[in-house]
Amino acid sequence: MKSLNNAIAGQAVLAGSTSDHDLERMLLIRQYELSVLGLFSSGHVTGTTHTCMGQEYIPVALNPFIEEEDFVISNHRGHGHYIARYGDAQGLLAEVMGKQGAVCNGIGGSQHIRRDRFISTGVQAEGIAVGTGIAWSYKYKQQDNLVFVYIGDGTFGRGCVYESLNFAGIWNLPMVIVVENNGIAISTQQSYSMSGSIEGRVRGFDLDYLCIRSKAVNEIREQTGDAIHRVRKESKPLVIEFITDRVASHSKGDDTRSADELERVRENYWYNQMKASDKARVEKLEEGVRNQMQTLQELVIHREGAEWADYETRKNK
Ligand SMILES: Cc1ncc(C[n+]2csc(CCOP(=O)(O)OP(=O)(O)O)c2C)c(N)n1
């Protein structure tokens, strides 16, 4: 009974403290991901994609701390990171579909986006290594900008993560490393692949560390704001580990988790929790973003292919 009461209180905090603006952005990311999955099923999108459902609140919570000149480095599961920063679902959808109006002319696709000071890469751990270099250049040029790097827990299996953490520590680089710990990497549960903990590994390099379990964006901002400001002022790297859940499959339909585990994940999904405690508001905002995505989807589907799609043909002319 106690845990049920706590869960209900948690839902109320989640819903009550989230502004319409933030909730709308989280719903837009969710709806974007649903659109992409639907477009895969109908054959309009090919290749691969990884949706961030379950993790939408993380970049939305952090976005107010990111200044224009700061760098954001995302990974294979990066749609939410991009939409939280730019709100540009249209450019991203066109990118994934290789249509005109795409953020990078359709060359990057789902995983390799470049826009101003935002890049994503599907190569695990490439982002943290590149981010370390960019942070070093910021420090060298005495710019007070930050590099935000998003990384998954499974990526802690790659050696260059530790080289990057080491350099970040030695040189005191202005980095905020955001670990989205969803406990699984494709089909490998973390208990099969990680000895010790992310905290233990990070502290081994003497970096500042925070663990966030909340899914309420304002609460997250309260828990992380001072530490992020300190990185900007003092240039001491910070790792923020979010304990989160991947709601959908790894990419498309490749989910090996048990029914019990999936039920737990769905129960913990901020979307379901908010819907349970603030149904009318969620549904009203959701209708708006659903219509927005539907209109956008129709628009993008009927566009001509992006320039690069003709590359081979044009090259041979
Ligand atoms: C260097 C490299 N090796 C393997 C892969 C294939 N791969 C893509 S995502 C992934 C798992 C990533 O797990 P995690 O870092 O926990 O992120 P999550 O998918 O859970 O968000 C793997 C092995 C890759 N993209 N890059």
CSV table of N, CA, C and O in Angstrom, one decimal, residues 32 36 39 44-46 48-49 79 82 88-115 118 120 296 300-301 303-309:
chain,number,residue,atom,x,y,z
A,32,TYR,N,6.8,12.0,-32.8
A,32,TYR,CA,7.7,11.9,-33.9
A,32,TYR,C,8.2,10.5,-34.0
A,32,TYR,O,8.2,9.9,-35.1
A,36,VAL,N,7.8,7.8,-37.1
A,36,VAL,CA,8.9,7.1,-37.8
A,36,VAL,C,8.7,5.6,-37.8
A,36,VAL,O,8.8,4.9,-38.8
A,39,LEU,N,6.1,4.8,-40.4
A,39,LEU,CA,6.6,5.0,-41.7
A,39,LEU,C,7.5,3.8,-42.1
A,39,LEU,O,7.6,3.5,-43.3
A,44,HIS,N,7.8,3.5,-46.1
A,44,HIS,CA,8.3,4.8,-46.5
A,44,HIS,C,9.7,5.2,-46.0
A,44,HIS,O,10.3,6.1,-46.5
A,45,VAL,N,10.1,4.5,-45.0
A,45,VAL,CA,11.4,4.7,-44.4
A,45,VAL,C,12.2,3.4,-44.5
A,45,VAL,O,11.6,2.3,-44.1
A,46,THR,N,13.4,3.4,-44.9
A,46,THR,CA,14.2,2.2,-44.9
A,46,THR,C,15.5,2.4,-44.1
A,46,THR,O,15.7,3.5,-43.5
A,48,THR,N,17.7,1.9,-40.9
A,48,THR,CA,17.4,1.6,-39.5
A,48,THR,C,17.2,2.9,-38.7
A,48,THR,O,17.5,4.0,-39.2
A,49,THR,N,16.6,2.7,-37.5
A,49,THR,CA,16.4,3.9,-36.7
A,49,THR,C,16.2,3.4,-35.2
A,49,THR,O,15.8,2.2,-35.0
A,79,HIS,N,17.0,11.3,-31.8
A,79,HIS,CA,16.0,12.2,-32.3
A,79,HIS,C,15.5,13.2,-31.2
A,79,HIS,O,15.3,14.3,-31.5
A,82,TYR,N,17.8,16.1,-30.6
A,82,TYR,CA,17.7,17.1,-31.7
A,82,TYR,C,16.4,17.9,-31.6
A,82,TYR,O,16.5,19.2,-31.6
A,88,ASP,N,12.6,21.0,-34.4
A,88,ASP,CA,12.5,20.9,-35.9
A,88,ASP,C,12.2,19.4,-36.3
A,88,ASP,O,13.0,18.7,-36.9
A,89,ALA,N,10.9,19.0,-36.0
A,89,ALA,CA,10.5,17.7,-36.4
A,89,ALA,C,10.5,17.5,-37.9
A,89,ALA,O,10.8,16.4,-38.4
A,90,GLN,N,10.2,18.6,-38.6
A,90,GLN,CA,10.0,18.5,-40.0
A,90,GLN,C,11.4,18.2,-40.7
A,90,GLN,O,11.5,17.3,-41.5
A,91,GLY,N,12.4,19.0,-40.3
A,91,GLY,CA,13.7,18.8,-40.9
A,91,GLY,C,14.3,17.4,-40.6
A,91,GLY,O,14.9,16.8,-41.5
A,92,LEU,N,14.0,16.9,-39.4
A,92,LEU,CA,14.5,15.6,-39.1
A,92,LEU,C,13.8,14.5,-39.8
A,92,LEU,O,14.4,13.5,-40.2
A,93,LEU,N,12.5,14.7,-39.9
A,93,LEU,CA,11.7,13.6,-40.6
A,93,LEU,C,12.1,13.6,-42.1
A,93,LEU,O,12.3,12.5,-42.7
A,94,ALA,N,12.3,14.7,-42.7
A,94,ALA,CA,12.8,14.8,-44.1
A,94,ALA,C,14.2,14.1,-44.2
A,94,ALA,O,14.5,13.4,-45.2
A,95,GLU,N,15.0,14.3,-43.2
A,95,GLU,CA,16.3,13.7,-43.2
A,95,GLU,C,16.2,12.2,-43.2
A,95,GLU,O,16.9,11.5,-43.9
A,96,VAL,N,15.4,11.7,-42.3
A,96,VAL,CA,15.2,10.2,-42.1
A,96,VAL,C,14.7,9.6,-43.4
A,96,VAL,O,15.0,8.5,-43.8
A,97,MET,N,13.8,10.4,-44.1
A,97,MET,CA,13.2,9.9,-45.3
A,97,MET,C,14.0,10.3,-46.6
A,97,MET,O,13.6,9.9,-47.7
A,98,GLY,N,15.1,11.0,-46.5
A,98,GLY,CA,15.9,11.4,-47.6
A,98,GLY,C,15.1,12.4,-48.5
A,98,GLY,O,15.2,12.3,-49.8
A,99,LYS,N,14.3,13.3,-48.0
A,99,LYS,CA,13.5,14.2,-48.8
A,99,LYS,C,14.0,15.6,-48.7
A,99,LYS,O,14.8,16.0,-47.8
A,100,GLN,N,13.5,16.4,-49.6
A,100,GLN,CA,13.9,17.8,-49.6
A,100,GLN,C,13.5,18.5,-48.3
A,100,GLN,O,12.5,18.2,-47.7
A,101,GLY,N,14.4,19.4,-47.9
A,101,GLY,CA,14.1,20.1,-46.6
A,101,GLY,C,14.8,19.4,-45.4
A,101,GLY,O,14.6,19.7,-44.3
A,102,ALA,N,15.6,18.3,-45.8
A,102,ALA,CA,16.2,17.5,-44.7
A,102,ALA,C,17.4,18.4,-44.1
A,102,ALA,O,18.0,19.2,-44.8
A,103,VAL,N,17.6,18.1,-42.8
A,103,VAL,CA,18.6,18.9,-42.1
A,103,VAL,C,20.0,18.8,-42.8
A,103,VAL,O,20.7,19.8,-42.8
A,104,CYS,N,20.4,17.6,-43.2
A,104,CYS,CA,21.7,17.5,-43.9
A,104,CYS,C,21.5,16.9,-45.3
A,104,CYS,O,22.2,15.9,-45.6
A,105,ASN,N,20.5,17.3,-46.0
A,105,ASN,CA,20.3,16.9,-47.4
A,105,ASN,C,20.1,15.4,-47.5
A,105,ASN,O,20.4,14.7,-48.5
A,106,GLY,N,19.7,14.8,-46.4
A,106,GLY,CA,19.4,13.3,-46.4
A,106,GLY,C,20.6,12.4,-46.4
A,106,GLY,O,20.5,11.2,-46.5
A,107,ILE,N,21.8,13.0,-46.3
A,107,ILE,CA,23.0,12.3,-46.3
A,107,ILE,C,23.2,11.6,-44.9
A,107,ILE,O,23.7,10.5,-44.8
A,108,GLY,N,22.8,12.2,-43.9
A,108,GLY,CA,23.0,11.7,-42.5
A,108,GLY,C,22.1,10.7,-42.1
A,108,GLY,O,22.4,9.7,-41.3
A,109,GLY,N,20.8,10.8,-42.5
A,109,GLY,CA,19.8,9.8,-42.0
A,109,GLY,C,19.5,10.0,-40.5
A,109,GLY,O,19.8,11.0,-39.9
A,110,SER,N,19.0,8.9,-40.0
A,110,SER,CA,18.6,9.0,-38.6
A,110,SER,C,19.7,9.2,-37.6
A,110,SER,O,19.6,9.9,-36.6
A,111,GLN,N,20.9,8.7,-37.9
A,111,GLN,CA,22.0,8.7,-36.9
A,111,GLN,C,23.1,9.7,-37.0
A,111,GLN,O,24.0,9.8,-36.1
A,112,HIS,N,23.2,10.3,-38.2
A,112,HIS,CA,24.3,11.2,-38.4
A,112,HIS,C,23.9,12.6,-38.8
A,112,HIS,O,23.9,12.9,-40.0
A,113,ILE,N,23.5,13.3,-37.8
A,113,ILE,CA,23.0,14.7,-38.0
A,113,ILE,C,24.0,15.7,-37.7
A,113,ILE,O,24.8,15.6,-36.8
A,114,ARG,N,24.0,16.8,-38.5
A,114,ARG,CA,24.9,17.9,-38.2
A,114,ARG,C,24.1,19.2,-38.4
A,114,ARG,O,23.5,19.4,-39.5
A,115,ARG,N,24.0,20.0,-37.4
A,115,ARG,CA,23.4,21.3,-37.6
A,115,ARG,C,24.0,22.2,-36.6
A,115,ARG,O,24.0,22.0,-35.3
A,118,PHE,N,25.5,21.0,-33.2
A,118,PHE,CA,24.9,19.7,-32.9
A,118,PHE,C,25.4,18.7,-33.9
A,118,PHE,O,25.3,18.9,-35.1
A,120,SER,N,25.4,14.2,-34.3
A,120,SER,CA,25.1,12.8,-33.8
A,120,SER,C,25.9,11.8,-34.6
A,120,SER,O,26.3,12.1,-35.7
A,296,LEU,N,2.6,17.2,-41.1
A,296,LEU,CA,4.0,17.2,-41.5
A,296,LEU,C,4.4,16.0,-42.2
A,296,LEU,O,5.1,16.0,-43.2
A,300,VAL,N,5.9,15.8,-46.0
A,300,VAL,CA,7.3,15.3,-46.3
A,300,VAL,C,7.2,14.1,-47.3
A,300,VAL,O,8.0,14.0,-48.2
A,301,ILE,N,6.2,13.2,-47.1
A,301,ILE,CA,6.1,12.0,-47.9
A,301,ILE,C,6.0,12.4,-49.4
A,301,ILE,O,6.6,11.8,-50.3
A,303,ARG,N,7.1,15.0,-50.9
A,303,ARG,CA,8.2,15.9,-51.4
A,303,ARG,C,9.1,15.1,-52.3
A,303,ARG,O,9.2,13.9,-52.2
A,304,GLU,N,9.8,15.8,-53.2
A,304,GLU,CA,10.9,15.2,-54.0
A,304,GLU,C,12.0,14.7,-53.1
A,304,GLU,O,12.2,15.2,-52.0
A,305,GLY,N,12.8,13.8,-53.6
A,305,GLY,CA,13.9,13.3,-52.8
A,305,GLY,C,14.9,14.4,-52.6
A,305,GLY,O,15.0,15.4,-53.5
A,306,ALA,N,15.7,14.3,-51.6
A,306,ALA,CA,16.8,15.3,-51.3
A,306,ALA,C,17.8,15.2,-52.4
A,306,ALA,O,17.9,14.2,-53.0
A,307,GLU,N,18.5,16.3,-52.6
A,307,GLU,CA,19.5,16.4,-53.7
A,307,GLU,C,20.4,15.2,-53.8
A,307,GLU,O,20.6,14.6,-54.9
A,308,TRP,N,20.9,14.7,-52.7
A,308,TRP,CA,21.9,13.7,-52.8
A,308,TRP,C,21.4,12.4,-53.3
A,308,TRP,O,22.1,11.5,-53.8
A,309,ALA,N,20.0,12.2,-53.2
A,309,ALA,CA,19.4,10.9,-53.6
A,309,ALA,C,19.7,10.7,-55.1
A,309,ALA,O,19.8,9.5,-55.5
